[in-house]
Coordinates of C-alpha atoms and ligand atoms in Angstrom, one line a residue:
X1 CA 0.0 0.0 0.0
X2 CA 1.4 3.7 -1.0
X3 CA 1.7 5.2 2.4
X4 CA -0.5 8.5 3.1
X5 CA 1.2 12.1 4.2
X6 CA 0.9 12.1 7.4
X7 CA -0.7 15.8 7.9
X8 CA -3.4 13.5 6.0
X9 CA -3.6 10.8 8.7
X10 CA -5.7 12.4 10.9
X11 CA -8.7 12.9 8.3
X12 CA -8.1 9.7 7.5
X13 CA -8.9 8.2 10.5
X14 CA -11.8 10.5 11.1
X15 CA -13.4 8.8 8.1
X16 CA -12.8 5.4 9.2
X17 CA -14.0 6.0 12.1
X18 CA -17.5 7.9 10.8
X19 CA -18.2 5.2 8.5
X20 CA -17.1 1.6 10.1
X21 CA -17.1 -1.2 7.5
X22 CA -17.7 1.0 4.8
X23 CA -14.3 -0.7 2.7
X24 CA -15.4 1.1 -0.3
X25 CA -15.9 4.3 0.5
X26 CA -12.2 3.8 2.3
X27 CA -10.5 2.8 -0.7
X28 CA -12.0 5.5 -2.9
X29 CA -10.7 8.5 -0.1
X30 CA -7.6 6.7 0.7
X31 CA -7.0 6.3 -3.2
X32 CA -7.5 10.0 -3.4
X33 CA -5.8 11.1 -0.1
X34 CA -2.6 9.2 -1.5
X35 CA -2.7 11.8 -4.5
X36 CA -3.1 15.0 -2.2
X37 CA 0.6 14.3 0.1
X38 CA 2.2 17.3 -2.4
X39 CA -1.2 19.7 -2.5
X40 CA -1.5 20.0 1.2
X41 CA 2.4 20.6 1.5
X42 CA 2.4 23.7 -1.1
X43 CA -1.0 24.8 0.1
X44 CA -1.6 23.9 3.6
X45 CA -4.5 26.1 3.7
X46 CA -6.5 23.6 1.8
X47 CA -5.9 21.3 5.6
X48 CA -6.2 24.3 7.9
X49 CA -9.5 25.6 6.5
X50 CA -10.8 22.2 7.2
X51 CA -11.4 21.7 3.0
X52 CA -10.3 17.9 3.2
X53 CA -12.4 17.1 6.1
X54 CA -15.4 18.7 4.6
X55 CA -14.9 16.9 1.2
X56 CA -15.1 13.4 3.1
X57 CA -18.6 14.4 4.5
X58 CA -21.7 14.1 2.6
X59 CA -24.0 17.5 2.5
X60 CA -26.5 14.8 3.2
X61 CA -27.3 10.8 3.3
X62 CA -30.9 10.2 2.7
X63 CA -32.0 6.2 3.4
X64 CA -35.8 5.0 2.6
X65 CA -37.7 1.9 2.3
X66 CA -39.3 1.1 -1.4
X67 CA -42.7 -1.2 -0.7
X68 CA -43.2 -2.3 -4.2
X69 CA -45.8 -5.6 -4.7
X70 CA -44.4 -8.5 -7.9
X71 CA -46.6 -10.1 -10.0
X72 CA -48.1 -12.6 -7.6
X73 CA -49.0 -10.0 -5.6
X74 CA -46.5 -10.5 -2.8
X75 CA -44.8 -7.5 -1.0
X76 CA -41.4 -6.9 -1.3
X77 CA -39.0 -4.1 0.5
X78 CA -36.0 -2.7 -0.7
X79 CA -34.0 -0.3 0.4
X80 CA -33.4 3.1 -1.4
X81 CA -30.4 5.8 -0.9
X82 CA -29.3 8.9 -2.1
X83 CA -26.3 10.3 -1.2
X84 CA -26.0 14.4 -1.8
X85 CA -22.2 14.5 -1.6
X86 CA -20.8 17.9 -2.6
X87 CA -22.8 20.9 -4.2
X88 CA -20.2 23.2 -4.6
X89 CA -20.1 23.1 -8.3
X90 CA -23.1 22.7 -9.2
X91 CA -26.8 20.6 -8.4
X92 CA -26.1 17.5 -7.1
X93 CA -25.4 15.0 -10.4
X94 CA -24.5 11.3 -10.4
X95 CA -26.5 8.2 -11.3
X96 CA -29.0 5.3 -9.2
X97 CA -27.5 2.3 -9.8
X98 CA -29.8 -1.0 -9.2
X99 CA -28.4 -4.0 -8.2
X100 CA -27.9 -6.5 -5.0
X101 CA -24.2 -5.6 -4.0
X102 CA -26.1 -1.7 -3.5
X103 CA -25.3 -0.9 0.5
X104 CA -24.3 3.0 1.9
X105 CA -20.7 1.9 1.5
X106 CA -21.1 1.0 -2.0
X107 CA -23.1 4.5 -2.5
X108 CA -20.6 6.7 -0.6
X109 CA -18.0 5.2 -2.9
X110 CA -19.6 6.1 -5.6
X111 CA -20.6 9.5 -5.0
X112 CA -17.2 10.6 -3.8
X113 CA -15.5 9.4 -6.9
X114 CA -18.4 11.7 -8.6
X115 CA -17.5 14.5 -7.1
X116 CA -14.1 14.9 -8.7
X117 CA -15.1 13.2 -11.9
X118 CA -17.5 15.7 -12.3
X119 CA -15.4 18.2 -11.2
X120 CA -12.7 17.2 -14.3
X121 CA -15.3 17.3 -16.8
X122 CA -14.8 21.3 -15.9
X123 CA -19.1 21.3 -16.4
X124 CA -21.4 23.0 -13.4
X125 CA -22.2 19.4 -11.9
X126 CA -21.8 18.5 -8.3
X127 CA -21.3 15.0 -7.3
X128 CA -24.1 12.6 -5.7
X129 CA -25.1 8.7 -6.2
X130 CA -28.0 6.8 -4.9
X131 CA -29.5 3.5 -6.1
X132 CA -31.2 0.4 -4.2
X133 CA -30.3 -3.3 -3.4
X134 CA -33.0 -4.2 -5.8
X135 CA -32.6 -7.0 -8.2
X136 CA -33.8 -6.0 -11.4
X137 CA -32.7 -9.9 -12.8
X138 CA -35.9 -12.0 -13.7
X139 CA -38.0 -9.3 -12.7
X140 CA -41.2 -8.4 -15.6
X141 CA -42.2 -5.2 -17.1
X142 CA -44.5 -4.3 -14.6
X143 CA -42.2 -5.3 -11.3
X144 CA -40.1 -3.0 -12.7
X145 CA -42.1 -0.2 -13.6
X146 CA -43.7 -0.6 -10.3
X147 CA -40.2 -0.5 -8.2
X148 CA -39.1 2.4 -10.4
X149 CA -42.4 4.3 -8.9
X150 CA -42.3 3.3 -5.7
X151 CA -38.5 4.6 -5.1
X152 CA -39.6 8.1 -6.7
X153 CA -42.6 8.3 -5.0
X154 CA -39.9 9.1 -2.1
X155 CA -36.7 10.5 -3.9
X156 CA -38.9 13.3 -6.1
X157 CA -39.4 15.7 -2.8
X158 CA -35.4 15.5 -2.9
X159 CA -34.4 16.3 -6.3
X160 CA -35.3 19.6 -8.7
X161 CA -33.3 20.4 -12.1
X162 CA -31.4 23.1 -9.5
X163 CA -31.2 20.7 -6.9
X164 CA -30.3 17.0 -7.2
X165 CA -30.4 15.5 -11.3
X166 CA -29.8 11.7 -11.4
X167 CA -29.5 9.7 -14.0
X168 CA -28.7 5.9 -14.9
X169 CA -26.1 3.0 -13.7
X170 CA -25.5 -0.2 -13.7
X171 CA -29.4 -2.1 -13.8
X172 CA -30.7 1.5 -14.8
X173 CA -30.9 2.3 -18.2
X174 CA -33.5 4.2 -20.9
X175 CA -36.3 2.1 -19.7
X176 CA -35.9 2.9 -15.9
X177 CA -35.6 6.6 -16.4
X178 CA -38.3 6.4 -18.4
X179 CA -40.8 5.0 -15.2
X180 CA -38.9 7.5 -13.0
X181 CA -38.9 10.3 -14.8
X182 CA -43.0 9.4 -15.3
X183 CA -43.7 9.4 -12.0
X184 CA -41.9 12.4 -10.9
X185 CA -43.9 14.5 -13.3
X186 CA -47.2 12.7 -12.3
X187 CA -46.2 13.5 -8.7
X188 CA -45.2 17.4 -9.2
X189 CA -47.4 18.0 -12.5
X190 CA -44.2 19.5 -13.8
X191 CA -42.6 18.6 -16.9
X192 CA -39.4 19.4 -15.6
X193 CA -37.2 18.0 -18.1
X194 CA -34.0 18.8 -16.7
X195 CA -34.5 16.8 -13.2
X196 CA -33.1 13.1 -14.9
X197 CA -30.7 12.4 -17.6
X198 CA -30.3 9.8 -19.5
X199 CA -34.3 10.1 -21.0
X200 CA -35.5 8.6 -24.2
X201 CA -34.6 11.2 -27.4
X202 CA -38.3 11.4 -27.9
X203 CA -39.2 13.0 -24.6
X204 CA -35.5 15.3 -23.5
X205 CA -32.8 12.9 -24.0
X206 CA -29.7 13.8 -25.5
X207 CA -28.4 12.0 -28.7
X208 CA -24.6 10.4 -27.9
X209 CA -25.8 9.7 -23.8
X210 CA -26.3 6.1 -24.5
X211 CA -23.0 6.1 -26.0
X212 CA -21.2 8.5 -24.3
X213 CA -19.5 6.3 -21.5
X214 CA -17.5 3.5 -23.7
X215 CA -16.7 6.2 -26.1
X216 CA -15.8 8.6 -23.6
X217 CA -13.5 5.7 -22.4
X218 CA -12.1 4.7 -25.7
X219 CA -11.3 8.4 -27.0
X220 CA -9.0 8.8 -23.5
X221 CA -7.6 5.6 -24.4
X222 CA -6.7 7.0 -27.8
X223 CA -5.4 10.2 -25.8
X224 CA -2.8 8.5 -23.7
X225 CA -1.8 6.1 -26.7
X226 CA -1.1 9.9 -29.3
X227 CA 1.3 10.7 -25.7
X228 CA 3.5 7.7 -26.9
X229 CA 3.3 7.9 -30.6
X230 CA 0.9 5.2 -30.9
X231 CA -2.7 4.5 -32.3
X232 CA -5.7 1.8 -31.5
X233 CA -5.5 0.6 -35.2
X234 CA -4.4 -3.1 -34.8
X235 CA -4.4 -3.3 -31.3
X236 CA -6.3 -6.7 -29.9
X237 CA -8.9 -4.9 -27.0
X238 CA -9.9 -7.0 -24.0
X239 CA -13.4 -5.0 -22.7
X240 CA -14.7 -6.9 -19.7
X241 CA -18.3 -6.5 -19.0
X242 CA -21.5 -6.4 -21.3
X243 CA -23.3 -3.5 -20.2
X244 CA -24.2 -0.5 -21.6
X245 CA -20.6 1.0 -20.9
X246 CA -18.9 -2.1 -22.7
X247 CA -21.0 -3.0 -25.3
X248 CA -20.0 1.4 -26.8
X249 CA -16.5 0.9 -26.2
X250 CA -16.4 -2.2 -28.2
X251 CA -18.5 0.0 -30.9
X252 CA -15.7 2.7 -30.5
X253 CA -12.6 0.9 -30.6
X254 CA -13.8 -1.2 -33.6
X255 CA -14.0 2.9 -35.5
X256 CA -10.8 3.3 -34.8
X257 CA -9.4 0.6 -36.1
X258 CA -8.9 -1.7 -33.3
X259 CA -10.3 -5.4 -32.3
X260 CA -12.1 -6.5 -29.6
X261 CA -11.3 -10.4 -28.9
X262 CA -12.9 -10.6 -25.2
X263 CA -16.2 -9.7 -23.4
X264 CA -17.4 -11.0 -20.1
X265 CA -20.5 -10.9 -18.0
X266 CA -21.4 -12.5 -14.7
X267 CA -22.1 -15.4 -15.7
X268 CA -18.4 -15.8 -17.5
X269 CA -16.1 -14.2 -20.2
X270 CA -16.4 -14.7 -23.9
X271 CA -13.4 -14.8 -26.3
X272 CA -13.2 -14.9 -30.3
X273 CA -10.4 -14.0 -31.3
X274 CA -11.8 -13.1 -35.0
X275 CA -12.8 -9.9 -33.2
X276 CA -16.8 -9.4 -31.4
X277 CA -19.3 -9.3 -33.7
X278 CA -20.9 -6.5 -32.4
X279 CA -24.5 -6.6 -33.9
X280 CA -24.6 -10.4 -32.8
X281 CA -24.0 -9.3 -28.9
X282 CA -26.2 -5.8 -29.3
X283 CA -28.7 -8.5 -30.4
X284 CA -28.3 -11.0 -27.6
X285 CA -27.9 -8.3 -24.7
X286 CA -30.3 -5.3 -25.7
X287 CA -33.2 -7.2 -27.7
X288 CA -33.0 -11.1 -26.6
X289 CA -31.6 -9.5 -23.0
X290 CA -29.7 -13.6 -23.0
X291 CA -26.7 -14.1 -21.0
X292 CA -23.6 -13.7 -23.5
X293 CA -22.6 -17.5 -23.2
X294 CA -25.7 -17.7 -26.2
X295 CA -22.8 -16.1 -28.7
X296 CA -20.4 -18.8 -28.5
X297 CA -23.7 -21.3 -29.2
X298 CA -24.1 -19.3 -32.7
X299 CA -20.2 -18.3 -34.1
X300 CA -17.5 -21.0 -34.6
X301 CA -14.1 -20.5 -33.2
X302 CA -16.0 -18.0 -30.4
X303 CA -15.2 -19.5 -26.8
X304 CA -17.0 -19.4 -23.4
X305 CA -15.4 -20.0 -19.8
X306 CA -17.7 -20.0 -17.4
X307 CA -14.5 -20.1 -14.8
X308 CA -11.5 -18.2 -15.1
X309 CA -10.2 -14.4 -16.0
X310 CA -11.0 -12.6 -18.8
X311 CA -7.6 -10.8 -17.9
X312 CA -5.7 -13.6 -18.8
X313 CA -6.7 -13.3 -22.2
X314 CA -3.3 -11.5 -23.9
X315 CA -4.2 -8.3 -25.1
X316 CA -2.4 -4.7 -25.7
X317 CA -5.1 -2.5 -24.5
X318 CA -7.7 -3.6 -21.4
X319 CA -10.7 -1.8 -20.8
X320 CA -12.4 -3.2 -17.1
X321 CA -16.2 -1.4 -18.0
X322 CA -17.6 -4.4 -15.3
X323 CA -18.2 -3.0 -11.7
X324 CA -15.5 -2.2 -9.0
X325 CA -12.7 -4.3 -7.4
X326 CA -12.6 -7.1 -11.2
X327 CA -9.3 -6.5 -11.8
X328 CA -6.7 -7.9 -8.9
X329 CA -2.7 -7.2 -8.5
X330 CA -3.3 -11.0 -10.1
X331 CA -4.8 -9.9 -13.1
X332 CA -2.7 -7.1 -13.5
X333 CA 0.9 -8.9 -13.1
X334 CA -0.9 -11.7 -15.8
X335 CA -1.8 -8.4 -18.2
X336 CA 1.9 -6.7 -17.5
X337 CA 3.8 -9.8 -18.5
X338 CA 1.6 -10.4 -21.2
X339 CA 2.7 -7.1 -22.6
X340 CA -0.6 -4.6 -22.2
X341 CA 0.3 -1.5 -23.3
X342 CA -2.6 0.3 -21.8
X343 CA -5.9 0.3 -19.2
X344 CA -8.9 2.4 -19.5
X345 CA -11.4 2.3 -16.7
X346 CA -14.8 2.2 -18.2
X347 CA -16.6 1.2 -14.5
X348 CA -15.9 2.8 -11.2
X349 CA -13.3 1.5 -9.8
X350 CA -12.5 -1.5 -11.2
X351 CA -9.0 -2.0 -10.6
X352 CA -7.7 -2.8 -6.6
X353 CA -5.3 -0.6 -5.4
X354 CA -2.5 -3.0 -5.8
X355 CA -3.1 -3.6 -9.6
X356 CA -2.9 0.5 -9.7
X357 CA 0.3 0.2 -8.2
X358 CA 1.5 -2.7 -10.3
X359 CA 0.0 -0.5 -14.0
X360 CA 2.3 2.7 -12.3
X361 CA 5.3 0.8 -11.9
X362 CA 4.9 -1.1 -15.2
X363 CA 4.9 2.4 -17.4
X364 CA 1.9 1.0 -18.0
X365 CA -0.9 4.1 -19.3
X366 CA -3.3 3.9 -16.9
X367 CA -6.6 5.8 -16.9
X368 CA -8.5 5.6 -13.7
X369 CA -11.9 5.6 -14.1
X370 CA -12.6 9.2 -12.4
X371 CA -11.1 10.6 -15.6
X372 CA -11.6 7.9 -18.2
X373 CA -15.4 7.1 -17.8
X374 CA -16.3 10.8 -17.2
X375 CA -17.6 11.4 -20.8
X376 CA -21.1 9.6 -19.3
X377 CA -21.4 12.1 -17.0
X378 CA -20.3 15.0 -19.2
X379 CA -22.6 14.2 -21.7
X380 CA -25.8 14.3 -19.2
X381 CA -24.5 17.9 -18.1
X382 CA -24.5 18.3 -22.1
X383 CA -28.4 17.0 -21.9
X384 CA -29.1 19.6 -19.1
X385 CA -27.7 22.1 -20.9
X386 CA -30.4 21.4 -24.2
X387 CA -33.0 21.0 -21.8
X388 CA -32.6 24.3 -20.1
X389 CA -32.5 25.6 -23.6
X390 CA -35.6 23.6 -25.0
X391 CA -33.0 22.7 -27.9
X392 CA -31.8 19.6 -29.5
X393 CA -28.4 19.0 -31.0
X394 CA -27.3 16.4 -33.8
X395 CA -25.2 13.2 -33.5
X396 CA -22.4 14.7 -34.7
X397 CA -22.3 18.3 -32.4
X398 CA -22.4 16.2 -29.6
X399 CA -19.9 13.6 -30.0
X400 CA -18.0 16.4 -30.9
X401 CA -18.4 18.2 -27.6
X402 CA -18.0 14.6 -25.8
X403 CA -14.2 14.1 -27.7
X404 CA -13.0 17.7 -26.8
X405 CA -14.6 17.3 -23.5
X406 CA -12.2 14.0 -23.1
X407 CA -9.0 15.2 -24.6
X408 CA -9.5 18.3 -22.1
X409 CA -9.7 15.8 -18.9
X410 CA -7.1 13.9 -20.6
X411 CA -4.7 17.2 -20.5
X412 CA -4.9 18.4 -17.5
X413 CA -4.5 15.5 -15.7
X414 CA -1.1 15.2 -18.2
X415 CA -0.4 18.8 -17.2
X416 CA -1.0 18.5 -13.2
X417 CA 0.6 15.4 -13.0
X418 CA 3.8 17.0 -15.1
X419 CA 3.4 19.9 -12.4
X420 CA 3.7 17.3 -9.5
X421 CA 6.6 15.7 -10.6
X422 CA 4.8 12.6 -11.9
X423 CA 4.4 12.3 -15.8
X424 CA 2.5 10.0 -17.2
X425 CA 0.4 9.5 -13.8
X426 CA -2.7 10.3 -15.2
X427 CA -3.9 9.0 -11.3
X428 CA -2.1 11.6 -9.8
X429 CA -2.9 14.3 -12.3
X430 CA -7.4 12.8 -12.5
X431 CA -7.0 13.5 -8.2
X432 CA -5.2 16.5 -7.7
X433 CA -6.8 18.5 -10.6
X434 CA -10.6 17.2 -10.1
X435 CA -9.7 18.1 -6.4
X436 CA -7.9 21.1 -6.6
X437 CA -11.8 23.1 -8.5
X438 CA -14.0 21.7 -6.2
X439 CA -11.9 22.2 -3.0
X440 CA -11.1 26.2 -4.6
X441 CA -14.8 26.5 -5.4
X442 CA -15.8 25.4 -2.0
X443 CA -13.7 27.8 -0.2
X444 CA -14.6 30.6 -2.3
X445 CA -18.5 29.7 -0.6
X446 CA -17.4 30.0 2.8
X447 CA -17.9 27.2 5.5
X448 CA -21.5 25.8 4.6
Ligands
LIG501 N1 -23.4 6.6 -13.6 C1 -22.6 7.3 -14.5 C2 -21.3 7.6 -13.8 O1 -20.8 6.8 -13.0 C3 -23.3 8.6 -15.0 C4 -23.8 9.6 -14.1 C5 -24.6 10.7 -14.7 O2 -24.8 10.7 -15.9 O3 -25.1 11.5 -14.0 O4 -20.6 8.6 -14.0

């Protein structure tokens, strides 16, 4: 473990104390904290006004239960959060993620990697995550439509396009919004566009949100490769995961030339090395919503492994777009030797701080996910803004606005971490600069 400065040490403990057994939310402020050693020591201010303690508290935590009936009419209860981290740069922004694993710890996590993710988009977002420990899996139609009310009929007296704008993660998508973002209107009889992102193009979505997160990912990817002289063309691509954020990466890196051989889901990892067929697993996943073991069923020479790594398939570039904690100092020593060139964090915090440590020491390019998945975000604060404007841009504007957005994250964490004496450490550079505007922003409000 890299050690912590110790003027840092006493935050530090505060936090673990606050929030016992939250390992998460530990990881994702120590990962930080690790980062800051050098800030503190040229601007001690930043410790004296109490600016890291403050950035380690949530503005508030708000916990409900979601009574929601299934289809043989027995009651179920869930548990709903929201966590209003940091409003210093804006409302509140950051997505509900759906899923079992879903506990405060998982949530705090989340929304405190938001915060400076948000933060190095350089949009007017402020950092928030909330979700349930629903399991949207097997559930119908209507199970889900009526889970997705009953957790707004609670969160919509929290939330206001000024206030608190969610939007989707993993087990939310188009659909969920979409029985959310109903209910909230039926609720307020306001058609307040602006209050969710990630809405259907028909009723205030954005063109390019669906997409933005795996391209978002691939175009830094492409970023740190240009630092080096090299390109994607030709490069063999290992994306784990089959979500929304993998399946537009895969789309991504197959534009620009390079070739995916390896895809995973929970139920295993998928490899063909003739390259993805991308319609064929867009098909399975989004229409036939099957598991992705169905592929190898219908292509020769496609594989399935129902045990084992998908890191261990050789690659040059890996792009973990899964969930946190799936790539191990394991994986990583198994992707170093095998010669991986670069990592682009499509999820939140995929990789364990040891495999970070391993990438850093390797000269590996790393881009942690705070900076390499933030084109989802910055392309909902890019919905916001043609709500607010009752305006809708093309295809091509906004993927435009999403790639300069990414090669501007992509250079000032190059710059910052130059200025700190660690070049190429895009970790460094993604922490200090995405802490550096909210923690100035925050002091320029006073102590609220
Ligand atoms: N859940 C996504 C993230 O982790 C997107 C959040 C948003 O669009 O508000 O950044």
């Amino acid at each position: 473990m890299v050690a912590i400065d110790e003027k840092l040490e006493g935050v530090y403990a505060t936090v673990l104390h606050r929030s016992p057994g939250e390992l998460e939310f530990h990881q994702a402020v120590r990962e930080v904290f690790e980062s800051l050693g050098l800030v503190v020591a040229k601007n001690p201010s930043y410790l004296a006004e109490g600016l890291l303690e403050r950035i380690c508290e949530p503005e508030r935590q708000i916990i409900f239960r979601v009574p929601w009936t299934d289809d043989k009419g027995q009651v179920h209860v869930n548990r709903g959060f929201r966590v209003e981290f940091n409003s210093a740069l804006g409302p509140y922004k950051g997505g509900l993620r759906f899923h079992p694993s879903v506990n405060l710890g998982i949530i705090k996590f989340l929304g405190f990697e938001q915060i400076f993710k948000n933060s190095l988009t350089g949009m007017p977002i402020g950092g928030g995550k909330g979700g349930s420990d629903f399991d949207p899996k097997g559930r119908s139609e209507g199970e889900i439509m009526r889970f997705c009310q009953s957790f707004m009929t609670e969160l919509y007296r929290h939330l206001g396009e000024h206030t608190d704008v969610p939007a989707g993660d993993i087990g939310v998508g188009g659909r969920e919004i979409g029985y959310m973002f109903g209910q909230y209107k039926r609720i307020t009889n306001r058609y307040e566009a602006g209050v969710l992102t990630g809405k259907g193009i028909a009723w205030g979505g954005s063109l390019v949100r669906t997409e933005a997160t795996g391209y978002g990912a691939t175009f830094f990817v492409k970023e740190m490769l240009e630092t080096r002289g090299d390109a994607m063309e030709g490069k063999k691509v290992v994306v784990s995961g089959a979500g929304n954020v993998a399946i537009y990466t895969v789309e991504k890196v197959q534009q620009l030339g390079g070739k995916v051989i390896a895809m995973s889901d929970s139920g295993g990892c998928l490899v063909d090395q003739d390259g993805i067929d991308l319609a064929l697993i867009k098909d399975i996943k989004n229409n036939r919503r099957e598991r992705i073991s169905q592929y190898a069923k219908e292509r020769t020479g496609a594989h399935h492994y129902a045990e084992g790594s998908i890191w261990s398939v050789p690659c040059d570039i890996a792009m973990p777009s899964a969930t946190q904690n799936e790539l191990t100092g394991r994986d990583a020593a198994i992707l170093i030797r095998n010669g991986v060139k670069a990592v682009g964090e499509g999820a939140n915090m995929p990789s364990t701080p040891e495999a970070i440590r391993l990438f850093l020491e390797a000269k590996v390019l790393f881009g942690p996910g705070k900076a390499a998945n933030a084109g989802g975000v910055a392309t909902s604060a890019l919905e916001m803004q043609q709500n607010a404007s009752r305006d809708s841009w093309t295809f091509e504007t906004t993927e435009k606005r999403l790639s300069e957005i990414m090669r501007n994250i992509h250079s000032s964490c190059a710059n910052m971490a130059d200025e700190y004496g660690a070049p190429g450490n895009y970790v460094l550079g993604a922490n200090i600069a995405g802490f550096k505007r909210v923690a100035d922003a925050m002091r320029a409000l006073g102590v609220v």
